[in-house]
Amino acid sequence: FAEEQEKSVQKKLGDVSLSSNRNNSTAEASLLRKLMRNGLVESKTDIEIQRQNPNSPLYSVKTFEALNLNPNLLKGVYDMGFNAPSKIQETALPTLLANPPQNLIAQAQSGTGKTAAFVLAMLSRVDASLKYPQVLCLSPTYELAIQTGEVAAHMAKFCPEIEMKYAVRGEEVSRGSHLTEHIIIGTPGKVLDWALKFRVFDLKKLTVFVLDEADVMIATQGHQDQCIRIHKNLGPNCQMMFFSATYDQQIMEFAEMIVPDSITIRLKREEESLDNIQQYYVKCSGPQEKYNAVTNIYGTVGVGQAIIFCHTRRTASWLAEKMSKDGHAVAVLTGDLTVEQRINVLDRFRSGQEKVLITTNVLSRGIDVEQVTIVVNFDLPIDMQGKADCDTYLHRIGRTGRFGKQGIAINLVDSQEAMNICRDIEKHFNRKIHYLNADDSDEIE
Ligand code: ADP
């Protein structure tokens, strides 16, 4: 059953009909975010800590040295280019590495260093002289399991004695054999089969149990029950590590049910704001004038890059084709691209091969391209009822504190309705959207 599920996720990932962010499956959206990330997401907000047991000690570290890691593991950490622990790692790592072991529930948005934290803990808990699985990491999908395995392989680069095995689709074991690898990374269905049906390893002997992307896990039909079954068969002293990118009641209840006596840490997402953004609107009579406005603006963008948001895929393709014909190098990112194609487009844009990215709402959130100075709303964002969609506007235009850079937002307005929407957005955020004459390039500069 689980394999069927995985296959369907896999199929979806390769599918070419992902029309909007909202329709994407949780697993896929999470994977996309992961694959597109450049590096650590820095955060200025503070960690929130809750302890179920007030007697358990709590430390935090500012350096990796302070963790007293195996020197070869430390070498691996530095080899990955990490200089200092991320915010979540500062608190998570001492807890994960503490003796006696301490259970942890950690919630922080994607990109904050959770995976690196638990992989480091997994590796440092291994006793390589014992030839059986001691660490189990459950991932909701095949792809994520492989991703995590690759991080582990890199970090363990100087610890060749540590062995790992994937328990995922395509991997087979024979009944009655015994696994000798120290670490198993896999999906719930396969792990359940291996542990309880084929009995190739003993869940009771595990010292570390990691539940990665627990929110995605719960959202996937059947996985929650499988996790609970695996969890029931663990020994009483197994250390539990629970990670989630999102925070909601259901996930936290699940976490507290399966992770007793834990320290819970949480890093709140930084809110986007319009503080450093100058907002403008340009009056146009129709698509052709909008196009002219865009090319005028484009001609003026000296440094930096622009993202243009269109309401439909059709408008995006039309605009891209027209601009290309006029000799502009533009990138297009729409929902009909596969995950690989999207990554490709974004990589090219990020590296500056194209100065303009034309897109629909596929990625209103999640494009952290620092060099983007201008965002153009070719069409203003509206919801199903045709009303101003202020959330989407903020995701398109807003920046989190970490960039703190100046940005420019330009809204193309081609009707009275569009003008009303623009005014509604202005009112909603209580930030002036200024009039701009797009024929006057001095003004744009
Ligand atoms: P999450 O699991 O929260 O999504 P990851 O552990 O995958 O986050 O980390 C996000 C990115 O940041 C990865 O590219 C990772 O290599 C990098 N990273 C993680 N920890 C550090 C660190 N301490 N210093 C620098 N980069 C880091």
mmCIF file of N, CA, C and O in Angstrom, residues 179-212:
data_model
loop_
_atom_site.group_PDB
_atom_site.id
_atom_site.type_symbol
_atom_site.label_atom_id
_atom_site.label_comp_id
_atom_site.label_asym_id
_atom_site.label_seq_id
_atom_site.Cartn_x
_atom_site.Cartn_y
_atom_site.Cartn_z
ATOM 1 N N LEU A 179 20.379 -7.201 8.692
ATOM 2 C CA LEU A 179 21.097 -6.012 8.239
ATOM 3 C C LEU A 179 22.262 -5.725 9.185
ATOM 4 O O LEU A 179 22.136 -5.866 10.405
ATOM 5 N N THR A 180 23.382 -5.302 8.585
ATOM 6 C CA THR A 180 24.550 -4.974 9.399
ATOM 7 C C THR A 180 24.835 -3.475 9.394
ATOM 8 O O THR A 180 25.714 -2.998 10.104
ATOM 9 N N GLU A 181 24.091 -2.727 8.579
ATOM 10 C CA GLU A 181 24.317 -1.285 8.508
ATOM 11 C C GLU A 181 23.865 -0.617 9.805
ATOM 12 O O GLU A 181 22.960 -1.082 10.472
ATOM 13 N N HIS A 182 24.502 0.510 10.110
ATOM 14 C CA HIS A 182 24.200 1.193 11.367
ATOM 15 C C HIS A 182 22.976 2.094 11.289
ATOM 16 O O HIS A 182 22.282 2.304 12.265
ATOM 17 N N ILE A 183 22.779 2.638 10.086
ATOM 18 C CA ILE A 183 21.710 3.640 9.936
ATOM 19 C C ILE A 183 20.749 3.207 8.831
ATOM 20 O O ILE A 183 21.182 2.793 7.756
ATOM 21 N N ILE A 184 19.465 3.314 9.108
ATOM 22 C CA ILE A 184 18.466 3.054 8.074
ATOM 23 C C ILE A 184 17.684 4.338 7.835
ATOM 24 O O ILE A 184 17.194 4.977 8.771
ATOM 25 N N ILE A 185 17.601 4.717 6.570
ATOM 26 C CA ILE A 185 16.787 5.878 6.208
ATOM 27 C C ILE A 185 15.724 5.372 5.253
ATOM 28 O O ILE A 185 16.057 4.771 4.223
ATOM 29 N N GLY A 186 14.456 5.557 5.588
ATOM 30 C CA GLY A 186 13.452 4.980 4.708
ATOM 31 C C GLY A 186 12.073 5.551 4.884
ATOM 32 O O GLY A 186 11.830 6.436 5.708
ATOM 33 N N THR A 187 11.169 5.017 4.070
ATOM 34 C CA THR A 187 9.766 5.412 4.134
ATOM 35 C C THR A 187 9.018 4.414 5.025
ATOM 36 O O THR A 187 9.422 3.256 5.132
ATOM 37 N N PRO A 188 7.915 4.861 5.640
ATOM 38 C CA PRO A 188 7.266 4.043 6.667
ATOM 39 C C PRO A 188 6.867 2.627 6.219
ATOM 40 O O PRO A 188 7.107 1.660 6.953
ATOM 41 N N GLY A 189 6.262 2.505 5.040
ATOM 42 C CA GLY A 189 5.785 1.197 4.595
ATOM 43 C C GLY A 189 6.905 0.176 4.479
ATOM 44 O O GLY A 189 6.814 -0.957 4.965
ATOM 45 N N LYS A 190 7.980 0.609 3.855
ATOM 46 C CA LYS A 190 9.119 -0.286 3.632
ATOM 47 C C LYS A 190 9.770 -0.658 4.967
ATOM 48 O O LYS A 190 10.119 -1.812 5.202
ATOM 49 N N VAL A 191 9.913 0.320 5.809
ATOM 50 C CA VAL A 191 10.534 0.079 7.124
ATOM 51 C C VAL A 191 9.701 -0.922 7.923
ATOM 52 O O VAL A 191 10.228 -1.861 8.532
ATOM 53 N N LEU A 192 8.395 -0.745 7.866
ATOM 54 C CA LEU A 192 7.490 -1.644 8.575
ATOM 55 C C LEU A 192 7.649 -3.071 8.056
ATOM 56 O O LEU A 192 7.755 -4.033 8.833
ATOM 57 N N ASP A 193 7.686 -3.217 6.745
ATOM 58 C CA ASP A 193 7.886 -4.536 6.135
ATOM 59 C C ASP A 193 9.185 -5.172 6.607
ATOM 60 O O ASP A 193 9.222 -6.322 7.008
ATOM 61 N N TRP A 194 10.242 -4.403 6.529
ATOM 62 C CA TRP A 194 11.561 -4.938 6.863
ATOM 63 C C TRP A 194 11.655 -5.318 8.339
ATOM 64 O O TRP A 194 12.258 -6.337 8.685
ATOM 65 N N ALA A 195 11.046 -4.478 9.165
ATOM 66 C CA ALA A 195 11.197 -4.715 10.601
ATOM 67 C C ALA A 195 10.246 -5.796 11.097
ATOM 68 O O ALA A 195 10.658 -6.688 11.843
ATOM 69 N N LEU A 196 8.991 -5.737 10.688
ATOM 70 C CA LEU A 196 8.015 -6.634 11.294
ATOM 71 C C LEU A 196 7.666 -7.845 10.426
ATOM 72 O O LEU A 196 7.349 -8.907 10.956
ATOM 73 N N LYS A 197 7.742 -7.710 9.133
ATOM 74 C CA LYS A 197 7.404 -8.849 8.271
ATOM 75 C C LYS A 197 8.639 -9.703 7.993
ATOM 76 O O LYS A 197 8.653 -10.889 8.242
ATOM 77 N N PHE A 198 9.690 -9.052 7.494
ATOM 78 C CA PHE A 198 10.911 -9.813 7.146
ATOM 79 C C PHE A 198 11.857 -9.958 8.338
ATOM 80 O O PHE A 198 12.752 -10.787 8.315
ATOM 81 N N ARG A 199 11.679 -9.133 9.307
ATOM 82 C CA ARG A 199 12.509 -9.168 10.524
ATOM 83 C C ARG A 199 14.011 -9.134 10.230
ATOM 84 O O ARG A 199 14.783 -9.915 10.790
ATOM 85 N N VAL A 200 14.395 -8.236 9.323
ATOM 86 C CA VAL A 200 15.818 -8.135 8.994
ATOM 87 C C VAL A 200 16.552 -7.189 9.947
ATOM 88 O O VAL A 200 17.769 -7.072 9.894
ATOM 89 N N PHE A 201 15.796 -6.490 10.784
ATOM 90 C CA PHE A 201 16.436 -5.743 11.861
ATOM 91 C C PHE A 201 15.443 -5.607 13.013
ATOM 92 O O PHE A 201 14.243 -5.832 12.849
ATOM 93 N N ASP A 202 15.977 -5.219 14.155
ATOM 94 C CA ASP A 202 15.182 -5.224 15.376
ATOM 95 C C ASP A 202 14.908 -3.782 15.843
ATOM 96 O O ASP A 202 15.838 -3.057 16.209
ATOM 97 N N LEU A 203 13.634 -3.401 15.815
ATOM 98 C CA LEU A 203 13.286 -2.036 16.237
ATOM 99 C C LEU A 203 13.654 -1.795 17.702
ATOM 100 O O LEU A 203 13.959 -0.676 18.103
ATOM 101 N N LYS A 204 13.657 -2.857 18.488
ATOM 102 C CA LYS A 204 13.958 -2.734 19.926
ATOM 103 C C LYS A 204 15.408 -2.311 20.176
ATOM 104 O O LYS A 204 15.741 -1.789 21.237
ATOM 105 N N LYS A 205 16.261 -2.597 19.198
ATOM 106 C CA LYS A 205 17.678 -2.276 19.396
ATOM 107 C C LYS A 205 18.042 -0.861 18.956
ATOM 108 O O LYS A 205 19.198 -0.441 19.073
ATOM 109 N N LEU A 206 17.073 -0.126 18.434
ATOM 110 C CA LEU A 206 17.377 1.231 17.968
ATOM 111 C C LEU A 206 17.647 2.148 19.158
ATOM 112 O O LEU A 206 16.971 2.072 20.176
ATOM 113 N N THR A 207 18.632 3.020 18.974
ATOM 114 C CA THR A 207 18.884 4.017 20.015
ATOM 115 C C THR A 207 18.385 5.398 19.593
ATOM 116 O O THR A 207 18.209 6.283 20.416
ATOM 117 N N VAL A 208 18.173 5.555 18.272
ATOM 118 C CA VAL A 208 17.688 6.842 17.774
ATOM 119 C C VAL A 208 16.574 6.627 16.746
ATOM 120 O O VAL A 208 16.712 5.803 15.831
ATOM 121 N N PHE A 209 15.504 7.342 16.926
ATOM 122 C CA PHE A 209 14.387 7.294 15.982
ATOM 123 C C PHE A 209 14.079 8.724 15.541
ATOM 124 O O PHE A 209 13.776 9.585 16.359
ATOM 125 N N VAL A 210 14.204 8.977 14.237
ATOM 126 C CA VAL A 210 13.957 10.329 13.718
ATOM 127 C C VAL A 210 12.707 10.326 12.848
ATOM 128 O O VAL A 210 12.568 9.478 11.960
ATOM 129 N N LEU A 211 11.842 11.259 13.089
ATOM 130 C CA LEU A 211 10.685 11.439 12.227
ATOM 131 C C LEU A 211 10.866 12.768 11.511
ATOM 132 O O LEU A 211 10.729 13.838 12.113
ATOM 133 N N ASP A 212 11.204 12.690 10.234
ATOM 134 C CA ASP A 212 11.455 13.917 9.487
ATOM 135 C C ASP A 212 10.201 14.359 8.754
ATOM 136 O O ASP A 212 9.405 13.535 8.341
#
